[in-house]
Coordinates of C-alpha atoms and ligand atoms in Angstrom, one line a residue:
M32 CA 139.2 53.1 174.7
A33 CA 139.9 52.0 171.1
H34 CA 140.6 48.4 170.0
L35 CA 141.1 46.9 166.7
L36 CA 138.4 44.7 165.5
S37 CA 139.9 41.5 164.7
T38 CA 137.6 39.0 162.9
G39 CA 139.0 36.7 159.9
C40 CA 137.2 37.3 156.7
Y41 CA 137.7 36.6 153.0
L42 CA 136.5 39.0 150.6
K43 CA 136.5 38.2 146.8
L44 CA 136.1 41.1 144.8
S45 CA 135.6 40.9 141.1
N46 CA 134.8 42.9 138.1
G47 CA 131.2 43.3 137.5
G48 CA 131.0 43.7 133.9
V49 CA 132.6 47.1 133.0
S50 CA 135.9 46.7 131.0
Y51 CA 138.8 48.3 132.8
S52 CA 141.3 47.4 130.2
T53 CA 141.3 50.8 128.5
P54 CA 143.5 53.0 130.6
S55 CA 141.8 56.4 131.2
T56 CA 142.6 59.4 133.3
Q57 CA 139.4 59.4 134.9
C58 CA 138.0 57.0 137.4
S59 CA 134.8 56.9 138.9
K60 CA 134.1 56.8 142.5
V61 CA 131.5 54.2 141.5
Y62 CA 133.2 51.0 141.0
P63 CA 131.2 48.0 139.8
T64 CA 132.0 45.0 142.0
S65 CA 130.7 41.9 143.3
L66 CA 131.3 40.7 146.7
T67 CA 131.3 37.2 148.3
L68 CA 132.2 37.5 152.1
R69 CA 133.1 34.5 154.3
T70 CA 134.2 35.2 158.0
S71 CA 135.7 33.1 160.4
R72 CA 137.1 33.9 164.0
S73 CA 140.8 34.2 164.3
P74 CA 142.8 33.7 167.4
L75 CA 142.1 36.6 169.9
K76 CA 144.9 39.3 169.4
K77 CA 145.9 42.0 171.6
L78 CA 146.7 45.4 170.3
I79 CA 147.1 48.8 171.9
S80 CA 144.7 50.6 173.8
H81 CA 144.5 54.3 174.2
G82 CA 144.4 56.1 177.6
E83 CA 143.4 53.3 179.9
S84 CA 145.2 50.3 181.2
S85 CA 142.6 47.6 180.7
H86 CA 142.9 45.9 177.4
R87 CA 139.8 44.2 176.1
E88 CA 140.8 41.8 173.3
R89 CA 138.9 41.6 170.1
P90 CA 139.8 39.8 167.0
L91 CA 141.5 41.6 163.9
R92 CA 139.6 41.9 160.7
R93 CA 141.4 39.7 158.3
C94 CA 140.3 39.9 154.4
T95 CA 141.4 38.7 151.2
V96 CA 140.3 40.7 148.4
T97 CA 141.2 39.9 144.6
A98 CA 140.2 42.4 142.1
T99 CA 140.5 40.5 138.8
T100 CA 139.6 41.1 135.0
L101 CA 142.4 40.4 132.4
P102 CA 145.0 37.9 133.2
I103 CA 148.2 40.0 134.2
S104 CA 150.6 38.3 131.8
Q105 CA 148.3 39.8 128.9
E106 CA 148.4 43.1 130.4
A107 CA 151.9 43.2 131.3
Q108 CA 153.2 42.3 127.8
K109 CA 151.2 45.2 126.4
T110 CA 152.9 47.9 127.8
H111 CA 156.1 47.2 129.4
P112 CA 157.9 44.0 128.0
S113 CA 161.2 44.4 129.6
S114 CA 160.4 45.0 133.1
G115 CA 158.8 43.0 136.0
F116 CA 159.7 39.4 134.5
H117 CA 162.1 36.8 135.7
N118 CA 165.7 36.8 134.4
S119 CA 165.9 33.1 133.6
P120 CA 164.8 32.2 130.1
K121 CA 163.0 29.4 131.4
E122 CA 160.7 31.7 133.4
S123 CA 161.0 34.8 131.6
S124 CA 157.4 35.1 130.2
K125 CA 156.1 34.9 133.8
P126 CA 156.0 38.2 135.7
K127 CA 157.4 38.3 139.1
R128 CA 155.1 38.1 141.7
V129 CA 155.9 40.5 144.5
M130 CA 154.1 40.7 148.1
V131 CA 154.1 44.2 149.5
I132 CA 153.6 44.0 153.2
G133 CA 152.6 47.3 154.5
G134 CA 151.4 48.5 151.1
D135 CA 148.7 50.6 152.4
G136 CA 151.1 53.1 154.0
Y137 CA 153.3 55.9 152.9
C138 CA 156.2 54.0 151.1
G139 CA 154.3 50.9 150.6
W140 CA 151.5 52.4 148.5
A141 CA 153.9 54.3 146.3
T142 CA 156.0 51.2 145.7
A143 CA 153.1 48.8 145.1
L144 CA 151.7 51.1 142.4
H145 CA 155.3 51.5 140.8
L146 CA 155.9 47.9 140.9
S147 CA 152.5 47.2 139.5
K148 CA 153.3 49.7 136.5
Q149 CA 156.4 48.0 136.0
N150 CA 154.5 44.8 135.2
Y151 CA 155.2 42.9 138.4
E152 CA 152.3 41.0 139.9
V153 CA 151.6 42.7 143.2
A154 CA 149.6 41.7 146.1
I155 CA 149.4 44.1 149.1
V156 CA 149.2 42.7 152.7
D157 CA 148.2 45.2 155.2
S158 CA 146.5 45.1 158.6
L159 CA 145.4 48.9 158.3
V160 CA 146.6 49.4 161.7
R161 CA 148.2 52.7 160.6
R162 CA 144.9 54.2 159.8
F163 CA 143.8 53.2 163.1
F164 CA 146.8 54.9 164.7
D165 CA 145.5 58.1 163.2
H166 CA 142.0 57.6 164.6
Q167 CA 143.4 56.8 167.9
L168 CA 145.5 59.8 168.4
G169 CA 143.3 62.1 166.5
L170 CA 145.7 62.6 163.6
D171 CA 144.9 62.7 159.9
S172 CA 147.1 62.9 156.6
L173 CA 147.6 66.3 155.1
T174 CA 146.4 65.0 151.9
P175 CA 142.9 63.1 151.9
I176 CA 143.5 59.4 151.2
S177 CA 141.1 56.9 150.0
S178 CA 140.2 53.5 151.3
I179 CA 142.6 51.0 150.4
H180 CA 139.8 49.3 148.3
D181 CA 139.0 52.6 146.6
R182 CA 142.5 52.9 145.8
I183 CA 142.8 49.4 144.1
R184 CA 139.8 49.6 142.3
C185 CA 140.9 53.0 141.0
W186 CA 144.2 51.7 139.9
K187 CA 142.4 48.9 138.2
S188 CA 140.0 51.3 136.4
L189 CA 142.9 53.5 135.2
T190 CA 145.5 51.0 134.1
G191 CA 143.7 47.5 133.9
K192 CA 146.0 46.1 136.4
T193 CA 145.2 44.0 139.2
I194 CA 146.7 44.5 142.8
E195 CA 145.5 41.8 145.1
L196 CA 144.8 42.6 148.5
Y197 CA 145.0 40.6 151.9
I198 CA 143.9 42.5 154.8
G199 CA 145.4 41.1 158.1
D200 CA 148.1 41.2 160.8
I201 CA 151.5 39.4 160.0
C202 CA 151.8 38.7 163.5
D203 CA 149.2 36.1 163.0
F204 CA 151.1 33.3 161.3
E205 CA 147.9 31.5 160.3
F206 CA 146.9 34.4 158.3
L207 CA 150.4 35.0 156.7
T208 CA 150.5 31.3 155.6
E209 CA 147.4 31.9 153.9
T210 CA 148.6 34.9 151.9
F211 CA 152.0 32.8 151.1
K212 CA 150.1 29.8 149.9
S213 CA 147.5 31.8 148.0
F214 CA 149.8 34.4 146.3
E215 CA 153.3 32.4 146.0
P216 CA 155.4 35.3 146.1
D217 CA 158.9 35.6 144.4
S218 CA 159.9 38.4 146.5
V219 CA 158.3 40.1 149.6
V220 CA 159.0 43.9 150.4
H221 CA 158.3 44.4 153.9
F222 CA 157.3 47.7 154.9
G223 CA 154.7 46.4 157.5
E224 CA 155.9 47.8 160.7
Q225 CA 155.1 50.5 163.3
R226 CA 157.5 53.1 162.0
S227 CA 157.2 56.1 164.2
A228 CA 160.1 56.9 167.0
P229 CA 157.8 59.0 168.9
Y230 CA 155.0 56.5 168.9
S231 CA 157.0 53.8 170.2
M232 CA 158.1 56.4 173.1
I233 CA 154.6 57.4 174.3
D234 CA 154.3 54.9 177.0
R235 CA 155.1 51.3 177.8
S236 CA 152.1 49.8 175.9
R237 CA 153.3 51.5 172.7
A238 CA 156.8 50.4 173.3
V239 CA 155.8 46.9 173.8
F240 CA 153.4 46.9 170.8
T241 CA 156.1 48.4 168.4
Q242 CA 158.7 45.8 169.4
N243 CA 156.1 43.0 169.4
N244 CA 154.6 43.9 166.1
N245 CA 157.9 44.8 164.3
V246 CA 159.9 41.9 165.6
I247 CA 157.2 38.9 165.6
G248 CA 156.0 40.3 162.2
T249 CA 159.4 39.8 160.8
L250 CA 160.1 36.7 162.4
N251 CA 156.8 35.4 161.1
V252 CA 157.8 36.5 157.6
L253 CA 161.0 34.6 157.7
F254 CA 159.2 31.4 158.9
A255 CA 156.9 31.6 156.0
I256 CA 159.5 31.9 153.5
K257 CA 161.3 29.1 155.1
E258 CA 158.2 26.8 155.0
Y259 CA 156.4 28.1 151.8
R260 CA 158.8 29.8 149.5
E261 CA 162.3 29.0 150.2
E262 CA 163.6 30.8 147.1
C263 CA 161.6 34.0 147.8
H264 CA 164.0 37.1 148.1
L265 CA 163.0 39.3 151.3
V266 CA 163.5 42.9 150.8
K267 CA 163.2 44.1 154.4
L268 CA 162.9 47.9 155.0
G269 CA 165.6 48.9 157.9
T270 CA 166.8 52.3 158.7
M271 CA 169.8 54.3 158.9
G272 CA 168.7 55.0 162.7
E273 CA 170.1 51.5 163.4
Y274 CA 173.6 53.0 163.2
G275 CA 173.2 56.1 165.4
T276 CA 175.5 58.8 165.1
P277 CA 179.1 57.0 165.6
N278 CA 182.2 59.5 165.3
I279 CA 183.5 57.4 162.4
D280 CA 182.2 56.9 158.9
I281 CA 179.2 54.5 158.4
E282 CA 179.5 51.7 156.3
E283 CA 176.9 49.8 154.3
G284 CA 176.1 47.2 156.9
Y285 CA 179.5 45.6 157.6
I286 CA 182.9 47.0 158.7
T287 CA 186.2 45.5 158.7
I288 CA 188.1 45.4 161.7
T289 CA 191.6 44.6 162.9
H290 CA 191.9 43.9 166.4
N291 CA 195.1 42.4 168.4
G292 CA 196.5 41.6 165.1
R293 CA 193.4 39.6 163.8
T294 CA 191.1 41.0 160.9
D295 CA 187.3 40.2 160.4
T296 CA 184.4 41.8 158.6
L297 CA 181.5 42.0 161.1
P298 CA 178.1 43.6 161.2
Y299 CA 178.5 47.5 161.8
P300 CA 177.8 48.5 165.5
K301 CA 174.4 49.5 166.1
Q302 CA 173.4 52.3 168.5
A303 CA 169.7 53.0 167.8
S304 CA 168.0 55.6 169.8
S305 CA 164.3 54.8 170.3
F306 CA 162.4 51.7 170.9
Y307 CA 161.1 51.8 167.3
H308 CA 164.9 52.1 166.1
L309 CA 165.8 49.3 168.4
S310 CA 163.0 46.9 166.8
K311 CA 164.8 47.3 163.3
V312 CA 168.0 46.2 165.0
H313 CA 166.4 43.0 166.4
D314 CA 164.9 42.4 163.1
S315 CA 168.3 42.7 161.1
N316 CA 169.7 40.4 163.9
N317 CA 167.0 37.8 163.2
I318 CA 167.3 38.1 159.3
A319 CA 171.0 37.8 159.4
F320 CA 170.7 34.6 161.6
T321 CA 168.2 33.1 159.3
C322 CA 170.1 33.7 156.2
K323 CA 173.1 32.0 157.8
A324 CA 171.0 29.0 159.5
W325 CA 168.4 28.4 156.7
G326 CA 169.8 29.9 153.5
I327 CA 167.2 32.8 153.3
R328 CA 168.0 35.4 150.6
A329 CA 167.4 38.8 152.2
T330 CA 168.1 42.7 151.4
D331 CA 168.0 45.0 154.2
L332 CA 167.5 48.6 153.1
N333 CA 168.7 50.8 155.8
Q334 CA 166.5 53.9 154.7
G335 CA 166.9 57.3 155.6
V336 CA 164.3 60.0 156.2
V337 CA 161.8 60.1 153.3
Y338 CA 160.3 63.2 152.0
G339 CA 157.9 64.2 149.2
V340 CA 154.2 62.9 148.3
R341 CA 153.9 62.6 144.9
T342 CA 155.2 59.6 142.5
D343 CA 154.4 59.4 138.7
E344 CA 151.4 56.7 139.7
T345 CA 149.9 58.4 142.9
E346 CA 149.6 61.7 140.7
M347 CA 147.3 59.7 138.3
H348 CA 144.1 60.4 140.3
E349 CA 143.0 61.6 143.4
D350 CA 142.0 58.5 144.7
L351 CA 145.7 57.3 144.5
C352 CA 147.0 60.2 146.5
N353 CA 149.6 59.2 149.2
R354 CA 149.4 60.1 152.6
F355 CA 151.4 63.0 154.1
D356 CA 152.1 63.1 157.9
Y357 CA 152.9 66.3 159.5
D358 CA 152.0 65.9 163.1
G359 CA 154.7 65.5 166.0
V360 CA 154.4 61.7 166.1
F361 CA 154.1 60.6 162.3
G362 CA 155.6 63.6 160.6
T363 CA 158.9 63.5 159.4
A364 CA 161.4 66.6 159.6
L365 CA 161.2 67.9 156.1
N366 CA 157.5 67.1 155.2
R367 CA 156.6 68.9 158.6
F368 CA 158.8 71.8 158.0
C369 CA 156.8 72.4 154.5
V370 CA 153.2 72.3 156.3
Q371 CA 154.6 74.5 159.0
A372 CA 155.9 77.0 156.6
A373 CA 152.6 76.9 154.7
V374 CA 150.3 77.6 157.6
G375 CA 152.7 80.2 159.2
H376 CA 153.9 78.1 162.2
P377 CA 157.5 78.5 163.0
L378 CA 159.7 75.6 161.8
T379 CA 160.2 73.3 164.8
V380 CA 163.9 72.6 165.2
Y381 CA 164.6 70.3 168.0
G382 CA 167.5 71.5 170.1
K383 CA 170.6 72.7 168.5
G384 CA 169.5 71.3 165.1
G385 CA 172.9 69.7 164.2
Q386 CA 171.2 66.4 164.2
T387 CA 172.4 65.0 160.6
R388 CA 170.5 62.3 158.8
G389 CA 170.2 60.7 155.4
Y390 CA 167.4 61.8 153.3
L391 CA 165.6 60.6 150.1
D392 CA 162.7 61.5 148.0
I393 CA 159.8 59.1 147.8
R394 CA 160.4 58.6 144.2
D395 CA 163.7 57.1 144.9
T396 CA 162.2 54.9 147.6
V397 CA 160.5 53.2 144.9
Q398 CA 163.3 53.0 142.6
C399 CA 165.6 51.5 145.2
V400 CA 163.1 48.7 146.0
E401 CA 162.6 48.0 142.4
L402 CA 166.6 47.7 141.9
A403 CA 166.8 45.4 144.9
I404 CA 164.0 43.0 143.5
A405 CA 165.4 43.1 140.1
N406 CA 168.8 42.1 141.5
P407 CA 168.0 39.8 144.0
A408 CA 170.5 38.5 147.0
Q409 CA 172.1 35.1 146.7
P410 CA 170.6 32.2 149.0
G411 CA 172.1 32.8 152.2
E412 CA 173.3 36.2 151.7
F413 CA 172.2 39.1 154.1
R414 CA 172.9 42.2 151.9
V415 CA 172.7 45.5 153.4
F416 CA 172.2 48.7 151.4
N417 CA 172.1 52.3 152.9
Q418 CA 169.3 53.9 151.3
F419 CA 169.4 57.6 151.2
T420 CA 170.8 60.3 148.5
E421 CA 171.9 63.2 150.6
Q422 CA 172.8 64.2 154.1
F423 CA 171.1 67.3 155.8
S424 CA 171.2 68.7 159.4
V425 CA 167.9 69.8 160.7
N426 CA 169.4 73.4 160.4
D427 CA 170.0 72.9 156.7
L428 CA 166.5 71.7 156.2
A429 CA 165.1 74.9 157.9
A430 CA 167.3 77.0 156.1
L431 CA 166.2 75.4 152.8
V432 CA 162.6 75.7 153.6
T433 CA 162.8 79.1 154.7
K434 CA 164.3 80.4 151.3
A435 CA 161.8 78.5 149.2
G436 CA 159.0 79.7 151.4
E437 CA 160.2 83.1 151.1
K438 CA 160.3 82.9 147.3
M439 CA 156.6 82.3 147.5
G440 CA 155.9 85.0 149.8
L441 CA 155.3 83.1 152.9
D442 CA 156.5 84.3 156.3
V443 CA 158.8 81.6 157.5
R444 CA 160.2 81.6 160.9
T445 CA 162.3 79.2 162.8
I446 CA 162.1 78.3 166.7
S447 CA 164.4 76.1 168.8
V448 CA 162.0 73.8 170.6
P449 CA 163.6 71.8 173.6
N450 CA 164.5 68.6 172.3
P451 CA 162.0 65.9 173.2
R452 CA 164.3 63.2 172.2
V453 CA 167.6 62.0 173.8
E454 CA 170.1 62.3 170.8
A455 CA 173.4 64.1 169.7
E456 CA 172.6 67.6 168.6
E457 CA 176.0 68.3 167.1
H458 CA 178.0 65.2 165.7
Y459 CA 180.0 63.8 162.9
Y460 CA 178.0 62.1 160.3
N461 CA 179.4 60.6 157.0
A462 CA 177.4 57.4 155.7
K463 CA 178.2 55.4 152.7
H464 CA 175.6 54.9 150.2
T465 CA 177.1 53.7 147.0
K466 CA 175.6 50.3 146.5
L467 CA 172.2 51.3 145.1
I468 CA 173.9 53.8 142.8
E469 CA 176.1 51.0 141.5
L470 CA 172.9 49.0 140.8
G471 CA 171.5 52.1 138.7
L472 CA 169.7 54.4 141.1
K473 CA 169.3 57.6 139.5
P474 CA 168.6 60.1 142.5
H475 CA 166.2 63.0 142.8
I476 CA 168.1 65.7 144.5
L477 CA 166.5 68.0 146.8
S478 CA 166.2 70.8 144.6
D479 CA 164.5 74.3 144.8
S480 CA 161.7 73.2 142.2
L481 CA 161.0 70.1 144.4
L482 CA 160.8 72.3 147.6
D483 CA 158.7 74.4 145.5
S484 CA 156.4 71.5 144.7
L485 CA 156.2 70.2 148.1
L486 CA 155.3 73.7 149.6
N487 CA 152.7 73.9 146.9
V488 CA 151.1 70.6 148.2
A489 CA 151.2 72.1 151.6
V490 CA 149.7 75.3 150.7
Q491 CA 147.2 73.6 148.7
F492 CA 145.6 71.5 151.7
K493 CA 146.7 73.7 154.4
D494 CA 143.0 74.2 155.4
R495 CA 143.2 70.6 156.6
V496 CA 146.0 71.3 159.0
D497 CA 145.4 70.9 162.6
T498 CA 147.8 73.1 164.1
K499 CA 147.6 71.7 167.5
Q500 CA 149.3 68.5 166.3
I501 CA 152.6 70.3 165.1
M502 CA 154.3 70.6 168.4
P503 CA 156.1 67.6 169.8
S504 CA 154.1 65.7 172.6
V505 CA 156.1 62.9 173.2
S506 CA 159.3 62.8 175.8
W507 CA 161.9 60.2 175.6
R508 CA 162.7 61.2 179.1
K509 CA 159.3 61.2 180.3
I510 CA 158.0 57.9 178.9
G511 CA 156.5 55.7 181.7
A512 CA 154.3 52.5 182.4
K513 CA 151.4 54.6 182.7
P514 CA 149.3 54.6 179.6
K515 CA 149.2 58.0 177.9
T516 CA 146.9 60.0 176.0
V517 CA 148.7 62.3 173.5
S518 CA 146.3 63.9 171.3
A519 CA 145.5 67.6 171.9
Ligands
NAD658 P1 153.5 53.7 157.1 O1 152.9 53.7 158.6 O2 152.9 54.8 156.5 O3 153.2 52.3 156.5 C1 153.3 50.9 157.3 C2 152.3 50.0 156.8 O4 152.3 48.9 157.5 C3 150.8 50.6 157.3 O5 149.9 50.8 156.4 C4 150.6 49.7 158.5 O6 148.9 49.5 158.4 C5 151.1 48.3 158.0 N1 151.4 47.4 159.1 C6 152.0 47.7 160.3 N2 152.1 46.7 161.3 C7 151.6 45.6 160.3 C8 151.2 44.1 160.5 N3 151.7 43.7 161.8 N4 150.7 43.5 159.7 C9 150.3 44.0 158.6 N5 150.4 45.4 158.2 C10 151.3 46.1 159.1 O7 155.0 53.7 157.4 P2 156.0 54.0 156.0 O8 156.5 55.4 156.4 O9 155.5 53.7 154.9 O10 157.3 53.1 156.4 C11 157.4 52.0 155.7 C12 158.6 51.2 156.3 O11 159.8 51.9 155.9 C13 158.6 51.0 157.8 O12 159.1 49.5 158.2 C14 159.7 51.9 158.3 O13 160.3 51.6 159.4 C15 160.7 52.1 157.1 N6 161.1 53.5 156.8 C16 160.3 54.7 156.7 C17 161.0 55.8 156.6 C18 160.0 57.1 156.5 O14 160.6 58.1 156.4 N7 158.8 57.0 156.2 C19 162.2 56.0 156.6 C20 163.0 54.8 156.8 C21 162.4 53.7 157.0
USQ659 N1 163.5 66.7 164.0 C1 163.2 68.2 164.3 N2 162.1 68.8 164.4 C2 161.0 68.1 163.9 C3 161.1 66.8 163.6 C4 162.3 66.2 163.7 O1 164.4 68.8 164.8 O2 159.9 68.8 163.9 C5 164.6 66.0 164.2 C6 164.6 64.8 165.0 O3 165.0 65.3 166.4 C7 165.6 63.9 164.4 C8 165.5 64.3 163.0 O4 164.9 65.5 162.8 O5 167.0 64.3 164.8 C9 164.8 63.3 162.0 O6 163.6 63.1 162.8 P1 162.2 62.6 161.8 O7 161.2 62.7 162.7 O8 162.3 63.3 160.4 O9 162.7 61.1 161.5 P2 162.9 59.9 162.6 O10 162.3 59.9 163.8 O11 164.3 59.6 162.6 O12 162.2 58.6 161.8 C10 162.1 58.8 160.4 C11 160.8 57.7 160.2 C12 161.5 56.3 160.5 C13 162.8 56.1 159.9 C14 163.9 57.1 160.0 C15 165.0 57.0 159.3 O13 159.5 58.0 160.7 O14 160.3 55.3 160.2 O15 163.3 54.8 160.3 O16 163.1 58.4 159.7 S1 166.4 57.6 160.1 O17 166.2 59.0 160.8 O18 167.6 57.4 159.5 O19 166.6 56.5 161.1

């Protein structure tokens, strides 16, 4: 049985005298700090159990960590005078304050660093539940990742830049309220959800957890904006999977329909194909409603499948390294195929392999989010961008990885695995994705050199691969109410 510890605590972490203001390419594991810790009980909060049906509840750990040396505005003006600042002349000397919810995760960590580098004032809000899922299922990132505290301290020591840290669960409204009052964000980038479709299809408790965590978390963010930061722009990570695979072109959020002689522009139909993807649809509906009812300004980034691991910032030091999932629950298609090629495991094409999706490089995820923040939605506007750069079928990806792997001397084979999911395996797919390009996105296209570098990362860490975690172990058809253990 595994449960999350849930104790409210406020942790203030300050520089213990060593100057961090000089950027350096080295950062020591020994970070000088002083700590003051205050703990308090928060309402009991139930999360998921593993393997058994009885759920004992323990409170979730909740911390606020602030690592501060120089005032951020001084640092900002030193290096990037033109970015990260408000557009209005009145406020132009103040950097924008961006709260990155889910900032310890794959997309969130890369984005938090990128925004900090661009002189936004950044706070990460994260419950660290993702690290818990790994423990729970016996999984690990291909790349070794440091604790969030070491990550942030390392960033500070390399760049002199502060990232504030609030550890807690956004489903706990009291906690979220405190973070809003304390940080006063101009934008909230919300990555903080359970994001694996297979995880949501393990058993009833994971399905319920996923929808509860994602839908209630987002609803709380909407209420927090309404109550405490009305002007704050919500940038919410949605998914291309909300649309499913219709037999017509996919538009960006809305479609104009003429029916019985009348015409209207309506939300594009949603056909999600897992309890996870459905949670995103529910989020979108709640956000759209609150934009209309309360005048919230929001951008829904319907992101495709992300690949890659390195961004300019995460490359700066091993303690900044991002996670790279390759297992059957959290690993996504292209990242998985690279690891499979590196360890000589056949590429796991599910079913016929004609499943086509939008894909993007993680370096484009961070670009897109920055573009959305820099060009906010209007009050009351629910704006939807399709966030991907290219479309591939699973067979296309397998062919690309095979070619790149063979060039590196790897013996790459492909197998067709009985599809654990319920999805169309041969279908039409043509999704629009022009709005971010119009805002200035310069895509990193999937090239031979990028595949080479991804394969090189996979080869570099191949000794860390647990090959037992590669085959899919979660079936869309076999999900039941009985709690399930899925680790090998
Ligand atoms: P991730 O699991 O690596 O990161 C999510 C982070 O959110 C984790 O650090 C987790 O601890 C945190 N979190 C989850 N629930 C929380 C809660 N209630 N309170 C506070 N923190 C919480 O996921 P990711 O791959 O970085 O994805 C981020 C977002 O982007 C998700 O919303 C996902 O749906 C979306 N997305 C991801 C991909 C992809 O390929 N990775 C593609 C499309 C969309
Ligand atoms: N697939 C294989 N073999 C594998 C892994 C996946 O054939 O080894 C297939 C899947 O069946 C699916 C496609 O590849 O048809 C994509 O699967 P995936 O696991 O790469 O991605 P998915 O489950 O869709 O989820 C991921 C992220 C999720 C995000 C979504 C974007 O985990 O957070 O929302 O990509 S999208 O796919 O556009 O909905």
